[in-house]
Amino acid sequence: MLFSGTSFNEKSTRNGIVRLRTLIILRWLAILGQGGTIYVASEILRLDIPIGACMLAVGASVISNIIAIAIYPENRRLTEQEVSLTLIFDITQLAFLVFLTGGLNNPFALLMLAPVTVSAMTVRGRASLLICGLAVVLVSALGLYHVPLRTMEGAILEMPLVFLAGFWVAIMIGIGFLAIYAGRVASETYAMSQALLATQMALAREQKLTDLGGVVAAAAHELGTPLATIKLVSAELMEELQDGDLKDDAKLIRDQAERCRDILQSMGRAGKDDRHLRNVPLSALIEGAAEPHIDRGKVVKFDYSSSDDTLARMPIVRRQPEVIHGLRNLIQNAVDFAEAQVWIDAAWSDEHITVRVVDDGRGYPVDLLGRIGDPFIRRRKGKRDSAARPEYEGMGLGLFIAKTLLERTGAEVSFANASPSSLSQDGDGVARTGAIAEVRWKTQELLAEVQSGDSRGLGENTLIEI
């Protein structure tokens, strides 16, 4: 079994992830730091550095900031290409300053790591690799070519060759480590934000469907009485009127009233703010979630049992959109990859309510079993099923949405592969050897406030905001 659910384009870019204002502020801070360092080095430490050339480099950053502020609004979101060009300028300007002040003998050469880290977090692929490569070339060149750092007395300040080589190696390792580390963290953060956005959209869609069901049920109940009155009055008029246009009009009114009644009945069951729309038996909740996947060519079997003899009666639970959509995703995943059958087992006790979805397919990929529930997880090429179901390769968003929504309701969600010894066979002799998705709640977290013993079936209409 692989992972069904909402698709995601892996090639989508991160355009707009960085504001121009952010880079402008960072550059102003760098300008202040560079200017202050030049002043301290020349006036306090009495180092003989080319102040004019250094101020020219700092002035280039000042001019670039002023131009950016004059041309673009500060809230402008930069594309990946614009961010890359900005970082290339910054790393080149910094390398030129370090070149003028001793190369790798200058401890501030370590700041070459800053643009590399920013690039790993804001741009992807070739652009980030280009900036890392540029940093490697510039740092290596600074180790060989630079203006010597001198005191006012003419003494050259430089590290021994072994320390210089060690500093170069440290910066190289830092470039590689920070690029990989920051890039991986940023990539996972971005993927998680996109997955959470998809989760919110799925929940909003499920909530709208739930609200729509309430509107239809209320409309069917409220319109039932006036439609019945119209039908009764039109029937009486038909009996009193002679054959002619007026009698035909009365018959038309009756027929249209009946048609309205049929339409409303087909859209939903009658009832005011029916508590069945909000509180349902556990079986109705599960079967409602499974309904879209019942007639998809696989046998879906339900089994309900109490693990506590004192609680034989099925609990009444709250009908939450998160639970419905989460269970629906798990069931869809099972139906998609089952060979012939899917089992949905529910058990309850005084402490816990458990729903288990099992199929007779091949199960979850073993190499990804520990990562199920993460968004956009990839499979290594060459694994089984990649040719059979390529559209599901590299996904995981569907199960992530299911896990996230269900955990919002207080559930614990776990995934495993069944084995002949872990689960018994079905009554027809079909072994449950596929994937297992188990959802477990504390009973009190899922129970409805109004239990089935309450005789009040209907309540007053309430405003449903859409």
XYZ file of C-alpha atoms in Angstrom:
466
model
C 0.000 0.000 0.000
C 1.290 3.448 -0.879
C -0.221 6.778 0.014
C -3.307 8.293 -1.488
C -4.473 11.831 -1.026
C -4.041 15.326 -2.321
C -1.300 15.693 -4.881
C 1.597 18.108 -4.560
C 3.918 19.410 -7.213
C 7.463 18.796 -6.007
C 8.786 21.222 -8.593
C 6.833 24.132 -7.183
C 9.116 27.010 -6.271
C 9.351 29.051 -3.123
C 8.764 32.358 -4.881
C 7.600 35.007 -2.447
C 9.052 33.367 0.651
C 11.386 36.336 1.379
C 10.406 39.979 1.595
C 12.680 42.661 0.177
C 12.410 44.506 3.505
C 14.010 41.556 5.315
C 17.096 41.529 3.098
C 17.363 45.321 3.225
C 17.384 45.287 7.034
C 19.981 42.513 7.105
C 22.171 44.449 4.691
C 21.904 47.646 6.785
C 23.054 45.645 9.789
C 25.963 44.276 7.764
C 26.869 47.794 6.617
C 26.897 49.067 10.206
C 29.016 46.128 11.297
C 31.475 46.530 8.435
C 31.809 50.290 8.982
C 32.314 49.842 12.711
C 34.909 47.118 12.181
C 36.874 49.282 9.734
C 36.891 52.142 12.232
C 38.026 49.949 15.135
C 40.722 48.269 13.037
C 42.207 51.516 11.742
C 41.762 53.894 14.701
C 41.930 51.643 17.758
C 43.930 48.604 16.670
C 46.131 50.828 14.479
C 46.111 48.484 11.473
C 47.232 49.724 8.106
C 44.274 48.870 5.876
C 43.219 50.508 2.584
C 40.367 52.549 4.054
C 39.394 54.098 0.726
C 38.938 50.746 -1.005
C 37.125 49.336 2.045
C 34.714 52.270 2.146
C 34.129 51.791 -1.580
C 32.999 48.206 -0.910
C 30.738 49.333 1.940
C 29.412 52.169 -0.222
C 28.406 49.656 -2.905
C 26.114 47.972 -0.382
C 24.680 51.326 0.694
C 23.964 52.310 -2.915
C 22.340 48.933 -3.672
C 20.052 49.327 -0.645
C 19.084 52.859 -1.614
C 18.314 51.763 -5.189
C 16.216 48.826 -3.944
C 14.232 51.100 -1.613
C 13.694 53.701 -4.356
C 12.556 51.254 -7.054
C 10.581 48.596 -5.174
C 8.087 48.733 -2.279
C 9.472 47.305 0.935
C 6.744 44.661 1.139
C 7.701 43.201 -2.235
C 8.143 39.433 -2.182
C 11.230 38.344 -4.076
C 11.443 35.485 -6.536
C 14.120 32.828 -6.148
C 16.146 34.439 -8.931
C 16.052 37.850 -7.236
C 17.058 36.353 -3.873
C 19.926 34.487 -5.551
C 21.239 37.632 -7.258
C 21.036 39.561 -3.984
C 22.989 36.898 -2.106
C 25.583 36.650 -4.883
C 26.155 40.416 -4.587
C 26.449 40.185 -0.782
C 28.924 37.302 -0.799
C 31.045 38.969 -3.493
C 31.082 42.298 -1.613
C 32.067 40.532 1.623
C 34.809 38.563 -0.156
C 36.217 41.822 -1.564
C 36.352 43.350 1.942
C 38.089 40.258 3.317
C 40.528 40.380 0.377
C 41.488 43.943 1.367
C 41.996 43.002 5.012
C 44.211 39.928 5.102
C 42.170 37.172 3.445
C 41.835 34.084 5.639
C 44.143 35.726 8.184
C 41.137 37.919 8.977
C 38.842 36.092 11.453
C 35.848 37.873 9.911
C 36.272 35.579 6.890
C 33.960 33.272 8.851
C 31.089 35.577 7.867
C 31.251 34.056 4.385
C 29.027 31.349 5.871
C 26.125 33.786 6.369
C 25.020 34.168 2.703
C 25.421 30.400 2.239
C 23.065 29.714 5.164
C 20.489 32.233 3.936
C 20.591 30.765 0.433
C 20.058 27.224 1.752
C 16.940 28.389 3.582
C 15.403 30.509 0.828
C 16.330 29.053 -2.571
C 16.454 25.518 -3.902
C 18.469 23.253 -6.100
C 20.815 24.791 -8.627
C 20.602 28.321 -7.243
C 21.670 27.218 -3.760
C 24.371 24.991 -5.222
C 25.664 27.921 -7.298
C 25.987 30.160 -4.230
C 27.730 27.399 -2.258
C 30.113 26.809 -5.162
C 30.821 30.539 -5.415
C 31.575 30.647 -1.675
C 34.007 27.737 -2.006
C 35.827 29.419 -4.904
C 36.035 32.811 -3.176
C 37.231 31.383 0.157
C 39.868 29.280 -1.618
C 41.026 32.323 -3.594
C 41.237 34.396 -0.412
C 43.589 31.831 1.056
C 45.999 32.372 -1.839
C 45.452 35.966 -2.892
C 44.847 38.893 -0.543
C 46.238 42.189 0.621
C 48.473 41.472 3.644
C 47.206 42.728 6.965
C 49.802 45.140 8.390
C 50.252 47.221 11.480
C 51.149 50.904 11.276
C 54.779 49.900 11.939
C 54.747 47.708 8.821
C 54.649 44.275 10.532
C 52.611 41.698 8.620
C 50.007 39.825 10.634
C 49.454 36.313 9.362
C 48.765 32.879 10.769
C 51.115 29.931 10.404
C 50.407 27.885 7.314
C 48.995 24.954 9.282
C 46.466 27.215 11.044
C 45.607 28.902 7.755
C 44.950 25.508 6.147
C 42.893 24.429 9.148
C 40.802 27.601 8.974
C 40.166 26.966 5.258
C 39.108 23.368 5.971
C 36.813 24.560 8.776
C 35.102 27.058 6.486
C 34.710 24.418 3.749
C 33.118 22.023 6.230
C 30.935 24.830 7.537
C 29.716 25.680 4.031
C 28.782 22.076 3.333
C 27.240 21.360 6.736
C 25.228 24.565 7.005
C 24.010 24.275 3.419
C 22.732 20.732 3.997
C 21.409 21.324 7.518
C 19.664 24.647 6.849
C 18.364 23.415 3.494
C 16.890 20.265 5.011
C 15.226 22.129 7.876
C 13.826 24.789 5.541
C 12.575 22.137 3.106
C 10.768 20.215 5.843
C 9.313 23.423 7.271
C 8.056 24.478 3.852
C 6.584 21.045 3.150
C 4.889 21.020 6.552
C 3.366 24.461 5.977
C 2.000 23.352 2.604
C 0.627 20.150 4.112
C -1.042 22.035 6.959
C -2.594 24.385 4.411
C -4.015 21.375 2.573
C -5.279 20.040 5.916
C -7.093 23.299 6.643
C -8.666 23.236 3.177
C -9.823 19.639 3.649
C -11.303 20.446 7.048
C -13.052 23.553 5.716
C -14.534 21.512 2.865
C -15.801 18.846 5.276
C -17.259 21.520 7.557
C -19.125 23.113 4.645
C -20.582 19.743 3.697
C -21.739 19.231 7.284
C -23.291 22.709 7.415
C -24.985 22.132 4.075
C -26.545 18.934 5.396
C -27.968 20.888 8.323
C -29.384 23.553 6.003
C -31.042 20.946 3.791
C -32.550 19.090 6.742
C -33.906 22.281 8.290
C -35.302 23.467 4.937
C -37.004 20.144 4.333
C -38.712 20.281 7.712
C -39.707 23.944 7.615
C -41.107 23.758 4.058
C -42.945 20.508 4.665
C -45.961 22.131 6.362
C -46.577 24.968 3.842
C -46.153 22.578 0.910
C -48.695 20.204 2.466
C -51.099 23.140 2.919
C -50.648 24.216 -0.698
C -51.304 20.668 -1.868
C -54.468 20.366 0.286
C -55.930 23.718 -0.809
C -55.185 23.062 -4.488
C -56.882 19.642 -4.237
C -60.015 21.263 -2.738
C -60.027 23.890 -5.488
C -59.836 21.146 -8.112
C -62.966 19.541 -6.656
C -64.941 22.803 -6.643
C -63.849 24.193 -10.010
C -65.376 23.156 -13.297
C -63.228 21.838 -16.123
C -61.244 24.685 -17.615
C -58.147 26.788 -17.231
C -58.684 27.472 -13.514
C -58.939 23.781 -12.699
C -55.812 23.082 -14.770
C -53.991 25.834 -12.848
C -55.031 24.328 -9.527
C -53.820 20.903 -10.696
C -50.503 22.462 -11.764
C -50.082 24.048 -8.315
C -50.678 20.696 -6.631
C -48.247 18.889 -8.935
C -45.530 21.485 -8.385
C -46.017 21.313 -4.612
C -45.549 17.536 -4.769
C -42.448 18.034 -6.913
C -40.970 20.446 -4.343
C -41.638 17.914 -1.599
C -39.909 15.141 -3.561
C -36.893 17.352 -4.262
C -36.494 18.218 -0.602
C -36.855 14.593 0.434
C -34.170 13.562 -2.049
C -31.797 16.241 -0.727
C -32.034 15.307 2.911
C -34.149 13.780 5.620
C -36.699 16.003 7.326
C -36.005 17.394 10.766
C -35.182 20.551 12.605
C -31.596 20.891 13.782
C -31.833 17.141 14.251
C -29.505 15.865 16.929
C -28.700 13.045 14.534
C -26.773 15.626 12.550
C -24.578 16.372 15.552
C -24.642 13.236 17.693
C -24.674 9.806 16.074
C -24.061 6.192 17.010
C -20.449 5.174 16.449
C -21.529 2.831 13.640
C -23.333 5.650 11.786
C -20.231 7.847 12.034
C -17.955 5.141 10.626
C -20.352 4.052 7.876
C -20.925 7.681 6.887
C -17.173 8.151 6.498
C -16.911 4.949 4.449
C -19.961 5.592 2.251
C -18.115 7.147 -0.750
C -15.899 4.042 -0.989
C -18.460 1.261 -0.466
C -19.204 0.659 -4.169
C -15.694 0.817 -5.607
C -15.283 -2.852 -6.398
C -13.950 -3.945 -2.995
C -15.861 -5.657 -0.195
C -15.985 -3.433 2.890
C -16.979 -5.235 6.076
C -17.880 -3.629 9.394
C -17.530 -5.196 12.801
C -18.637 -3.552 16.066
C -18.012 -5.005 19.479
C -17.634 -3.944 23.082
C -14.516 -4.937 24.972
C -16.426 -4.418 28.216
C -19.482 -6.583 28.975
C -21.046 -3.745 30.980
C -21.049 -1.460 27.907
C -22.822 -3.597 25.341
C -24.786 -0.613 24.040
C -23.073 1.276 21.212
C -21.878 4.736 22.314
C -23.311 7.948 20.883
C -20.472 10.169 19.682
C -20.103 13.707 18.389
C -20.222 14.018 14.592
C -17.035 16.014 14.028
C -15.824 16.934 10.518
C -12.237 16.144 11.589
C -13.185 12.580 12.511
C -15.241 12.011 9.365
C -12.605 13.320 6.964
C -9.752 11.590 8.792
C -11.456 8.198 8.798
C -12.537 8.707 5.178
C -8.923 9.207 4.107
C -7.811 6.057 5.936
C -10.635 4.044 4.370
C -9.910 5.455 0.913
C -6.276 4.441 1.290
C -7.291 0.915 2.286
C -9.800 0.533 -0.566
C -7.295 1.868 -3.114
C -4.713 -0.818 -2.368
C -6.771 -3.755 -1.124
C -6.840 -6.896 -3.229
C -10.483 -7.709 -2.519
C -11.580 -6.835 1.013
C -11.327 -4.105 3.635
C -12.272 -4.581 7.288
C -13.348 -1.730 9.541
C -13.452 -2.845 13.164
C -14.681 -0.683 16.029
C -14.446 -1.540 19.706
C -15.308 0.454 22.794
C -14.925 0.255 26.520
C -15.311 2.571 29.469
C -11.816 3.954 28.791
C -11.179 3.833 25.039
C -12.859 3.787 21.635
C -10.801 2.152 18.900
C -11.328 2.064 15.128
C -9.078 -0.177 13.044
C -8.953 -0.170 9.222
C -7.333 -3.267 7.696
C -7.015 -4.501 4.108
C -5.742 -7.603 2.342
C -3.219 -5.760 0.166
C 0.565 -5.789 0.287
C 0.853 -3.417 3.228
C 2.891 -0.264 3.707
C 6.423 -0.118 2.237
C 8.705 -1.414 4.977
C 11.348 1.256 4.344
C 8.766 4.012 4.938
C 6.763 2.431 7.753
C 8.359 4.575 10.445
C 7.727 7.787 8.481
C 4.060 7.301 7.642
C 2.176 10.428 8.615
C 4.865 12.801 7.354
C 3.857 14.898 4.325
C 5.395 14.371 0.886
C 7.620 11.429 1.793
C 9.444 9.876 -1.147
C 10.033 6.285 -2.112
C 13.337 5.154 -3.476
C 13.150 4.183 -7.121
C 12.969 0.540 -7.948
C 10.678 -0.418 -5.089
C 7.679 -2.610 -5.716
C 4.397 -1.057 -6.810
C 6.125 1.920 -8.435
C 5.019 0.766 -11.864
C 1.600 -0.388 -10.712
C 0.601 2.829 -8.975
C 3.049 5.562 -10.080
C 0.525 8.301 -9.326
C 0.921 7.637 -5.605
C 4.722 7.652 -5.566
C 6.260 10.362 -3.433
C 3.013 11.308 -1.692
C 1.901 10.830 1.908
C -0.235 13.962 2.102
C -3.503 12.034 2.400
C -2.343 10.095 5.449
C -0.753 13.226 6.899
C -4.105 15.036 6.645
C -5.908 12.079 8.213
C -3.400 11.809 11.061
C -3.394 15.564 11.718
C -7.186 15.881 11.760
C -7.699 12.839 13.956
C -5.020 13.919 16.423
C -6.829 17.246 16.755
C -9.735 15.339 18.260
C -7.477 13.683 20.845
C -6.868 10.449 18.930
C -3.695 8.398 18.802
C -3.036 7.177 15.248
C -0.677 4.298 14.481
C 0.239 2.409 11.314
C 1.529 -1.136 10.932
C 1.559 -4.120 8.611
C -0.537 -7.147 9.503
C 0.740 -10.697 9.578
C -1.101 -14.020 9.756
C -0.285 -14.212 13.453
C -1.223 -10.632 14.329
C -4.826 -10.676 13.114
C -7.242 -13.539 12.642
C -8.719 -14.525 9.330
C -12.104 -13.344 8.162
C -15.064 -15.678 8.400
C -14.682 -16.381 4.681
C -11.093 -17.472 5.223
C -9.519 -14.316 3.792
C -6.344 -13.424 5.697
C -5.886 -9.895 6.979
C -2.296 -9.488 5.872
C -2.287 -5.933 4.522
C -1.933 -2.517 6.122
C -3.354 -1.588 9.510
C -4.373 1.941 10.486
C -5.559 2.165 14.084
C -7.226 5.181 15.677
C -7.692 5.248 19.423
C -9.551 7.845 21.535
C -10.239 8.175 25.211
C -13.942 7.459 25.437
C -14.884 10.727 27.111
C -13.208 12.750 24.349
C -15.491 11.315 21.662
C -18.767 10.799 23.505
C -21.629 13.173 22.726
C -22.974 15.425 25.442
C -26.549 14.240 24.736
C -26.797 10.463 24.993
C -29.313 8.282 23.231
C -31.418 8.077 26.414
C -32.494 11.682 25.930
C -36.000 11.572 24.521
C -35.755 14.947 22.838
C -35.138 14.100 19.218
C -35.410 17.584 17.786
C -34.286 21.013 18.817
C -34.981 24.557 17.745
C -33.478 25.786 14.511
C -30.139 27.561 14.937
C -28.435 29.935 12.530
C -25.786 28.203 10.442
C -23.210 30.717 9.244
C -21.746 30.070 5.793
